[in-house]
PDB file of C-alpha atoms in Angstrom:
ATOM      1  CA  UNK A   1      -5.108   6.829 -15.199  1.00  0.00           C
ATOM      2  CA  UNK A   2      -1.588   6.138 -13.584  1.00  0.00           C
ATOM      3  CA  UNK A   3      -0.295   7.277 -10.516  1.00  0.00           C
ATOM      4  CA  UNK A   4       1.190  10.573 -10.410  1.00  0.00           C
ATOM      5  CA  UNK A   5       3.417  12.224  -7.832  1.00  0.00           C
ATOM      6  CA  UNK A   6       2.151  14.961  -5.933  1.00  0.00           C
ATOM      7  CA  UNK A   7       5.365  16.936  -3.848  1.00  0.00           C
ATOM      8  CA  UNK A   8       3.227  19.266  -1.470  1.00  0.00           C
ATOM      9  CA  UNK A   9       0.762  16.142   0.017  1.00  0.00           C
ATOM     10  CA  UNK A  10       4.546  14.367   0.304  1.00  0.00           C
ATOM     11  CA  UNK A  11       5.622  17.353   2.426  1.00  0.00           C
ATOM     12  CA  UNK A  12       2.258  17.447   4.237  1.00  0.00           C
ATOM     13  CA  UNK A  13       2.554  14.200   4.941  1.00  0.00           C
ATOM     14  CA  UNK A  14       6.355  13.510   5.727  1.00  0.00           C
ATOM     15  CA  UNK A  15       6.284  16.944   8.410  1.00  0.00           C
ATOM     16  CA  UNK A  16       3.170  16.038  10.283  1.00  0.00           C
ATOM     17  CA  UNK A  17       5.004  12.212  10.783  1.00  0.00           C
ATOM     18  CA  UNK A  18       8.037  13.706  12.284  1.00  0.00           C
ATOM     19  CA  UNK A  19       5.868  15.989  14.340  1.00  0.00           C
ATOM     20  CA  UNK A  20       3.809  13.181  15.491  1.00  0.00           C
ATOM     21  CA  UNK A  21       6.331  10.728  16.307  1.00  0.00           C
ATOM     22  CA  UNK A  22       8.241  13.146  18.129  1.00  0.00           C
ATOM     23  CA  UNK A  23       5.530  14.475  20.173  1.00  0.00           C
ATOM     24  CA  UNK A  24       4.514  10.753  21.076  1.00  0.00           C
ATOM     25  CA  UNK A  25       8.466   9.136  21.788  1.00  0.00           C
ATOM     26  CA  UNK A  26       9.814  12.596  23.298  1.00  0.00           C
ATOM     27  CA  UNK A  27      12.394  12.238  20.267  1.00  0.00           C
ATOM     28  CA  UNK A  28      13.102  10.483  16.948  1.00  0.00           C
ATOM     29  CA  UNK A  29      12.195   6.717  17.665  1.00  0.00           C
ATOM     30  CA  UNK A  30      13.994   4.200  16.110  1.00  0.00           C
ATOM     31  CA  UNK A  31      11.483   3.323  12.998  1.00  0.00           C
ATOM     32  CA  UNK A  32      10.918   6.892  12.812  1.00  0.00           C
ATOM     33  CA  UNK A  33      13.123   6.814   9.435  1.00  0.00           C
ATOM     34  CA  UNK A  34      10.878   4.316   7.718  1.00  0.00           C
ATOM     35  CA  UNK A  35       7.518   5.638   8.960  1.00  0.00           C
ATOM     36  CA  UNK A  36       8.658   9.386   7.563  1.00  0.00           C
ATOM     37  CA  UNK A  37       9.631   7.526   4.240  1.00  0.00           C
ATOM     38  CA  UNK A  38       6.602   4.766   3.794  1.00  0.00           C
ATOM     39  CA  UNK A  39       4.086   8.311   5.173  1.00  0.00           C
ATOM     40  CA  UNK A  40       5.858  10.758   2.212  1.00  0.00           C
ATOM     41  CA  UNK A  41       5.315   8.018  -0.310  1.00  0.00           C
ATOM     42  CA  UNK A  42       2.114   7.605   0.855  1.00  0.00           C
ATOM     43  CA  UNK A  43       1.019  10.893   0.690  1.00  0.00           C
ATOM     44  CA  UNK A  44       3.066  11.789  -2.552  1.00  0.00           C
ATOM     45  CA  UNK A  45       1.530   9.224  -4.877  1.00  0.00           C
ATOM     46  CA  UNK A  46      -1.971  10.151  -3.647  1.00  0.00           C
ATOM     47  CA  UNK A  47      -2.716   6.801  -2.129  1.00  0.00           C
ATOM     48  CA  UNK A  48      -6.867   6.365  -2.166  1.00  0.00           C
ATOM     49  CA  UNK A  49      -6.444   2.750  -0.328  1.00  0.00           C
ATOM     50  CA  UNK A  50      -3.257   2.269   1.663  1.00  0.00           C
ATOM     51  CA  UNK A  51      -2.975  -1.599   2.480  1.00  0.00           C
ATOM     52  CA  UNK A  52      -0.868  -2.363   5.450  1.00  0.00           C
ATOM     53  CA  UNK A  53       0.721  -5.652   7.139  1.00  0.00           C
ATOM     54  CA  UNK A  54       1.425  -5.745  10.958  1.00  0.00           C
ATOM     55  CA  UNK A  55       2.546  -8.358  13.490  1.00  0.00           C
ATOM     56  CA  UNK A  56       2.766  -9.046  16.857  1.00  0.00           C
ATOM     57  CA  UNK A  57       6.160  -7.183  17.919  1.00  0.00           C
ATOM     58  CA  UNK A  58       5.729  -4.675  14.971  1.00  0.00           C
ATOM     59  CA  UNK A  59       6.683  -1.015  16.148  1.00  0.00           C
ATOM     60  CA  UNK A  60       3.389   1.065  15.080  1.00  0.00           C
ATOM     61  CA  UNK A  61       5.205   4.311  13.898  1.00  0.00           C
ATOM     62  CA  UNK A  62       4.845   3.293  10.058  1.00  0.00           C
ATOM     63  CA  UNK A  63       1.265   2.761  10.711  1.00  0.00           C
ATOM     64  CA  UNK A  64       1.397   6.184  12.428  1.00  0.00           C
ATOM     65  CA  UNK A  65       2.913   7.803   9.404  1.00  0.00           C
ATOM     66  CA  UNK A  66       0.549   5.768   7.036  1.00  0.00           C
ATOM     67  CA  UNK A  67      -2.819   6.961   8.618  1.00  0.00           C
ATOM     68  CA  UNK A  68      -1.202  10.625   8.850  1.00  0.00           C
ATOM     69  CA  UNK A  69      -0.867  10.085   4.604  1.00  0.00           C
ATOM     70  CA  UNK A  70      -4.333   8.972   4.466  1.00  0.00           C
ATOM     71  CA  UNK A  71      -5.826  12.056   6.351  1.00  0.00           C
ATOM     72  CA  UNK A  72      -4.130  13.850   3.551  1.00  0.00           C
ATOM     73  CA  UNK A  73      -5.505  12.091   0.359  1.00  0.00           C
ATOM     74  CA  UNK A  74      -8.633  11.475   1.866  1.00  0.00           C
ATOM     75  CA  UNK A  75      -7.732   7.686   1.669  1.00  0.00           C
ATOM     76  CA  UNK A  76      -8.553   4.326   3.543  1.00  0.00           C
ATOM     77  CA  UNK A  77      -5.795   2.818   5.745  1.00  0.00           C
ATOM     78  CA  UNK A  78      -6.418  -0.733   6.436  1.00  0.00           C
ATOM     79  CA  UNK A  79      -4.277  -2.540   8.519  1.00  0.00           C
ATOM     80  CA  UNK A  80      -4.083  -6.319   7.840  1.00  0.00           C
ATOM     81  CA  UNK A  81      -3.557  -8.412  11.239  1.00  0.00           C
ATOM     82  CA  UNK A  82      -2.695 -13.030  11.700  1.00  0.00           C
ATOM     83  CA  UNK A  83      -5.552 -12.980  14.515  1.00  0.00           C
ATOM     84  CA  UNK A  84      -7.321 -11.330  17.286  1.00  0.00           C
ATOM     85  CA  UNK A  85      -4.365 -11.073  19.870  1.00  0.00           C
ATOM     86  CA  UNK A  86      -2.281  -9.279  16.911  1.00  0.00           C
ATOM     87  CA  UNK A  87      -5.117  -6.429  16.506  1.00  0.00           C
ATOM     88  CA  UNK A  88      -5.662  -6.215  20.003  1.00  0.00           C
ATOM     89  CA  UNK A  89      -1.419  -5.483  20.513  1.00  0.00           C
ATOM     90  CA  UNK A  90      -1.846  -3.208  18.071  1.00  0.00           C
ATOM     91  CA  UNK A  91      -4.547  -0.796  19.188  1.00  0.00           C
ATOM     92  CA  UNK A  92      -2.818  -0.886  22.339  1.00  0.00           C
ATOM     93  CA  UNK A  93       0.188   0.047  20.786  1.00  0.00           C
ATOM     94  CA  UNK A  94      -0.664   3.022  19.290  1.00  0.00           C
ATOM     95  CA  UNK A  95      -3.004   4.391  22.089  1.00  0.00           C
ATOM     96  CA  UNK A  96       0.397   3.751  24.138  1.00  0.00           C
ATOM     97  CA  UNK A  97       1.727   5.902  21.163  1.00  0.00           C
ATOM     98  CA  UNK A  98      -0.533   8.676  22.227  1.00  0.00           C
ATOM     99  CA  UNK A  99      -2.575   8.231  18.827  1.00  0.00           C
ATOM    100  CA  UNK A 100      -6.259   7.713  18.193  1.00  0.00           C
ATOM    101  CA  UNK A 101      -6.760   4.416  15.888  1.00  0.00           C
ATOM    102  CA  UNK A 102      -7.720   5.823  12.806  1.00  0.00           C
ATOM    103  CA  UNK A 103      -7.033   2.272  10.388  1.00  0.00           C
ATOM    104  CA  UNK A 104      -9.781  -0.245   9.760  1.00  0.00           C
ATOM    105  CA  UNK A 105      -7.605  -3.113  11.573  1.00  0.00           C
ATOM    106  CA  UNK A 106      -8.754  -6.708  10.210  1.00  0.00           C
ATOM    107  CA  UNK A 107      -8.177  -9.702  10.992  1.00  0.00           C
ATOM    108  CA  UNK A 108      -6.235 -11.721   7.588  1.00  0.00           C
ATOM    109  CA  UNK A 109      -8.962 -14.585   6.261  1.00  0.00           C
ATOM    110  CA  UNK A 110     -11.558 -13.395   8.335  1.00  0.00           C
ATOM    111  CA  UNK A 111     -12.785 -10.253   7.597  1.00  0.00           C
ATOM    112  CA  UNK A 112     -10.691  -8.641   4.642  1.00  0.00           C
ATOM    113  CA  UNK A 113     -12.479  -9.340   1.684  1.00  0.00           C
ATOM    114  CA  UNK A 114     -13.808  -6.356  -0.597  1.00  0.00           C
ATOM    115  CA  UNK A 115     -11.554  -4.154   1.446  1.00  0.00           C
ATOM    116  CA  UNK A 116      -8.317  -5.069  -0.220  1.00  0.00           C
ATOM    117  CA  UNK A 117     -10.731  -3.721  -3.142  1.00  0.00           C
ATOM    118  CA  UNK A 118      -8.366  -0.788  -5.127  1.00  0.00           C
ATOM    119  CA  UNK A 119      -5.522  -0.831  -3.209  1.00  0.00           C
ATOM    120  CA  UNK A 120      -2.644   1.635  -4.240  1.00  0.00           C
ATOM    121  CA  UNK A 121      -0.174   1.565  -2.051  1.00  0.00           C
ATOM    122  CA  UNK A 122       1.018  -1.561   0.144  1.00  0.00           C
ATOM    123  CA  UNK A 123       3.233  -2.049   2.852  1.00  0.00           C
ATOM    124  CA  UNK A 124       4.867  -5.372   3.822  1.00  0.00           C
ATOM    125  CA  UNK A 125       7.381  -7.168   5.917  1.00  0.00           C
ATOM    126  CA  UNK A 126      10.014  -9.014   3.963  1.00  0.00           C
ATOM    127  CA  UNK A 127      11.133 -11.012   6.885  1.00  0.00           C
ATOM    128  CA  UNK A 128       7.682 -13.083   6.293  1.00  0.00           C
ATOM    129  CA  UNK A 129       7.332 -14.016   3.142  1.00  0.00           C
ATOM    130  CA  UNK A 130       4.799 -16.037   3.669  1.00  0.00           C
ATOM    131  CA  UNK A 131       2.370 -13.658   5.024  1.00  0.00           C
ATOM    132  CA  UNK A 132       3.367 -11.123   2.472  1.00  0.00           C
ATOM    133  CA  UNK A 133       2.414 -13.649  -0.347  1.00  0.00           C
ATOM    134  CA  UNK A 134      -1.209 -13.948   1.936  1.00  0.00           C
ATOM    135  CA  UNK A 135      -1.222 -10.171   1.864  1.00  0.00           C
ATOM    136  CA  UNK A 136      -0.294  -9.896  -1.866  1.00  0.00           C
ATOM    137  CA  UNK A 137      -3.115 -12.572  -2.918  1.00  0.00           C
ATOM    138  CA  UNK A 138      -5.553 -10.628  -1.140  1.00  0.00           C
ATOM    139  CA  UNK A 139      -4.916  -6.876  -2.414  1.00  0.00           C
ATOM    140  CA  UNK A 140      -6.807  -6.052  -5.551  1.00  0.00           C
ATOM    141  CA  UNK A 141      -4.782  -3.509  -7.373  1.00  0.00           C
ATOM    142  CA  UNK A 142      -6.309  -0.946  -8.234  1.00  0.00           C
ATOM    143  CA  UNK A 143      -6.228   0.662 -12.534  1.00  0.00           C
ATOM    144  CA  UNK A 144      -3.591   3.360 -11.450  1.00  0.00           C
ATOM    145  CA  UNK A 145      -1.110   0.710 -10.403  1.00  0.00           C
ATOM    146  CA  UNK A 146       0.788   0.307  -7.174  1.00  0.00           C
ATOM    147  CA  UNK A 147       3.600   1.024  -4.780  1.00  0.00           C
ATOM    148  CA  UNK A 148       4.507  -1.606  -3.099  1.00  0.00           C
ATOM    149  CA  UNK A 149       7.040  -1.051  -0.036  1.00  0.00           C
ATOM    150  CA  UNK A 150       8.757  -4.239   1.604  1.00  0.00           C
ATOM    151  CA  UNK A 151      10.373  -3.484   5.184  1.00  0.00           C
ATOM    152  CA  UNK A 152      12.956  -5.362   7.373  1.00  0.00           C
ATOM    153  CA  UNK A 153      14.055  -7.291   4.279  1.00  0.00           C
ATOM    154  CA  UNK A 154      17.722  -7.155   4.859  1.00  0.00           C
ATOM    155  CA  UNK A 155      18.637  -6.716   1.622  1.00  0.00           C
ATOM    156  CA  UNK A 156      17.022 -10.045   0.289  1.00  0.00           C
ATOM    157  CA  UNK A 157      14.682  -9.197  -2.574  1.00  0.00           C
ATOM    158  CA  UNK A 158      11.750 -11.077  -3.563  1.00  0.00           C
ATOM    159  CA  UNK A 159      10.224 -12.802  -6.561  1.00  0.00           C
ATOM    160  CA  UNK A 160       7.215 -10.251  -7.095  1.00  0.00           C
ATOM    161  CA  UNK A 161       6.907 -11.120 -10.749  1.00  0.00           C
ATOM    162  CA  UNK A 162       4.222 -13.883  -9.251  1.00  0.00           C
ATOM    163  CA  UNK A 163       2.458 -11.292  -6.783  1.00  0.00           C
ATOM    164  CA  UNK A 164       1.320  -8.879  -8.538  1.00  0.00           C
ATOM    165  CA  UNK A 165      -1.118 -10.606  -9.909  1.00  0.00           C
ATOM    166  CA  UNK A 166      -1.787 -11.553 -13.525  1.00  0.00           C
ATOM    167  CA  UNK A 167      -1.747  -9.014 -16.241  1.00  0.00           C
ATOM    168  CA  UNK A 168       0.618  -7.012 -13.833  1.00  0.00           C
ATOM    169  CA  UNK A 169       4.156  -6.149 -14.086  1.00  0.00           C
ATOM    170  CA  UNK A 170       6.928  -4.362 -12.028  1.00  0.00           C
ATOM    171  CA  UNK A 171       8.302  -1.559 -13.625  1.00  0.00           C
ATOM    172  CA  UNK A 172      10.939  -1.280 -11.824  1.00  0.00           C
ATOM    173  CA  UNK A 173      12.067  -1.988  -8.424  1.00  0.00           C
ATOM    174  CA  UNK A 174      14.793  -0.539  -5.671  1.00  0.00           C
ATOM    175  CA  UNK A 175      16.701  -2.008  -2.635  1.00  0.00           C
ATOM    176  CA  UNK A 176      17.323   1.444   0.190  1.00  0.00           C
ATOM    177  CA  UNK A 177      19.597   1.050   3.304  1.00  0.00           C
ATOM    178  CA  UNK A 178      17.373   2.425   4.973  1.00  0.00           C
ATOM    179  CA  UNK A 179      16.860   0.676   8.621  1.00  0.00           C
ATOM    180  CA  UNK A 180      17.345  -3.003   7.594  1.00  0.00           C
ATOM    181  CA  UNK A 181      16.810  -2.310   4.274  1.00  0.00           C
ATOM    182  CA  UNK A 182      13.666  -1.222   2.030  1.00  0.00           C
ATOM    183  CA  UNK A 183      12.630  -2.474  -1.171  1.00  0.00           C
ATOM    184  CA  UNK A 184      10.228  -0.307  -3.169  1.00  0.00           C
ATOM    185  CA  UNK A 185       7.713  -1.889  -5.925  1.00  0.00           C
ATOM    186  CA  UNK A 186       6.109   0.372  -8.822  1.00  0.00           C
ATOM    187  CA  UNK A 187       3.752  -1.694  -9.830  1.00  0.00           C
ATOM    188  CA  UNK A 188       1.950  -0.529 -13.452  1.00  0.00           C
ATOM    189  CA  UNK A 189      -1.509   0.019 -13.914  1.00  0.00           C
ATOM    190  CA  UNK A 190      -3.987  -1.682 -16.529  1.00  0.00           C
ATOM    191  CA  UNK A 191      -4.406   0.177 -19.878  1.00  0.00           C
ATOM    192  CA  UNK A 192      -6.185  -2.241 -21.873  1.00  0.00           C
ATOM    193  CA  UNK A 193      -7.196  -5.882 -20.640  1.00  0.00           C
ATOM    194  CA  UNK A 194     -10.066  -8.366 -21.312  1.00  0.00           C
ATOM    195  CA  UNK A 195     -12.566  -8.609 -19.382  1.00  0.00           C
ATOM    196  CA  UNK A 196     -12.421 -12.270 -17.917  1.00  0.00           C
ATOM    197  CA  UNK A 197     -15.112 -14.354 -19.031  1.00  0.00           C
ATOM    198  CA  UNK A 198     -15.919 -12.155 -22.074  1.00  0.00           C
ATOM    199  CA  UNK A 199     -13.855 -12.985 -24.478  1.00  0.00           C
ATOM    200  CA  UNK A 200     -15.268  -9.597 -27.149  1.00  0.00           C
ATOM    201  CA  UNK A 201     -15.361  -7.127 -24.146  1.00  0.00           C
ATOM    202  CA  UNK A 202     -12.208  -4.672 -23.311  1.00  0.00           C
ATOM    203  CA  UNK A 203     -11.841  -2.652 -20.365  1.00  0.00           C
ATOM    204  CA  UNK A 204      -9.838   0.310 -20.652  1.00  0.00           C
ATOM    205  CA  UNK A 205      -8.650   3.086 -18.175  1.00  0.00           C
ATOM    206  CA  UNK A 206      -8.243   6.470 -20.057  1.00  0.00           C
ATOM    207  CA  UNK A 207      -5.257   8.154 -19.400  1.00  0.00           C
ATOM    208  CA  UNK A 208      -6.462  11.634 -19.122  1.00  0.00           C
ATOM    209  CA  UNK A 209      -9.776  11.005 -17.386  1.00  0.00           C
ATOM    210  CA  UNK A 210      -9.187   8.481 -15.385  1.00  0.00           C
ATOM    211  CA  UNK A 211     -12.308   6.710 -16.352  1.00  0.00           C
ATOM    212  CA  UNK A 212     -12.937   3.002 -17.199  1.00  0.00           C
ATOM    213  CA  UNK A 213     -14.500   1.963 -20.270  1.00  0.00           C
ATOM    214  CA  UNK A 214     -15.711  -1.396 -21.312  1.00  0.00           C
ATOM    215  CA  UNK A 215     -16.628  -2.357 -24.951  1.00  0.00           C
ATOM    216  CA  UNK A 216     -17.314  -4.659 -26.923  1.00  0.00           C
ATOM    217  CA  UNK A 217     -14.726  -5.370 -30.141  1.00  0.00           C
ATOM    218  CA  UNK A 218     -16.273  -5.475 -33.775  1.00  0.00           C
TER     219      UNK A 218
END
């Protein structure tokens, strides 16, 4: 199964973003642009685990927009934090938001794990590439693919051909002026790969059902 685009959870999930960030900053904020684009992606491509990098000094209205896209696919939103004084800005940040927390906020090394298991749709910050190469070795793409969005870049793009993981490739790939500059990632889901470790086994992700088969070759 790929991912496929679905316009009415995009609209869902783009209106209740504006709504949200304008009931919480008494106006358009100045991220509100990006978190009504990364929260209509989101919700479009169905996202079942939305993967998310934050920062001390991050603004919180992407994560806004990304947890409002989750409540709509009936997703996970995990936010990935460096360390305990990161997660702590952060939950203050969006109760100062006037929002309930509604990610899983981890801590990165300590506690992520399993639950960078099937991850969809990822969002990271292109001024630290270094982090988003921690992030990107610890997301486990799921057999739809991904979509994954790089923020704050300033137009510099970045060598993803070695973060996708292997077996993976890009697709194709787009640089937006859109605040200082977004670069979105479709990354393509597995169709047929060997299973590692078993040489005579295939795993295969049907098309049209969306289930995975493994078998064993003649």
């Amino acid at each position: 199964m790929k991912l496929v685009w679905c316009p009415e959870t995009a609209t869902k999930a783009y209106i209740d973003t504006v709504k949200a960030l304008s009931d919480g900053h008494n106006g358009p904020s100045v991220g509100s642009n990006v978190a009504e684009l990364v929260a209509a992606m989101a919700g479009g491509w169905r996202a079942q685990v939305i993967l998310e990098s934050w920062s001390s000094g991050d603004g919180v209205e992407a994560s806004l927009g990304l947890s409002i896209a989750a409540s709509h696919t009936r997703g996970r939103h995990v936010c990935v934090v460096p360390d305990e004084a990161s997660r702590s800005e952060y939950i203050s940040a969006v109760s100062a938001a006037g929002a309930a927390v509604s990610a899983e906020v981890v801590v990165m090394g300590e506690e992520v794990g399993g639950i960078a298991e099937g991850v969809d749709f990822l969002v990271v910050d292109g001024k630290r590439k270094e982090e988003t190469g921690r992030v990107m070795g610890l997301a486990r793409m799921g057999g739809r693919g991904a979509v994954v969005v790089c923020v704050g870049g300033g137009g510099t793009r970045i060598r993803w051909r070695g973060l996708v993981g292997e077996g993976r490739r890009v697709v194709r790939s787009v640089v937006l002026p859109i605040g200082r500059g977004i670069e979105i990632v479709h990354v393509a889901g597995l169709e047929g790969t060997v299973v590692p470790g078993r040489g005579r086994w295939i795993k295969h992700f049907d098309q049209v059902t969306g289930e995975e088969h493994v078998f064993r070759r003649p």
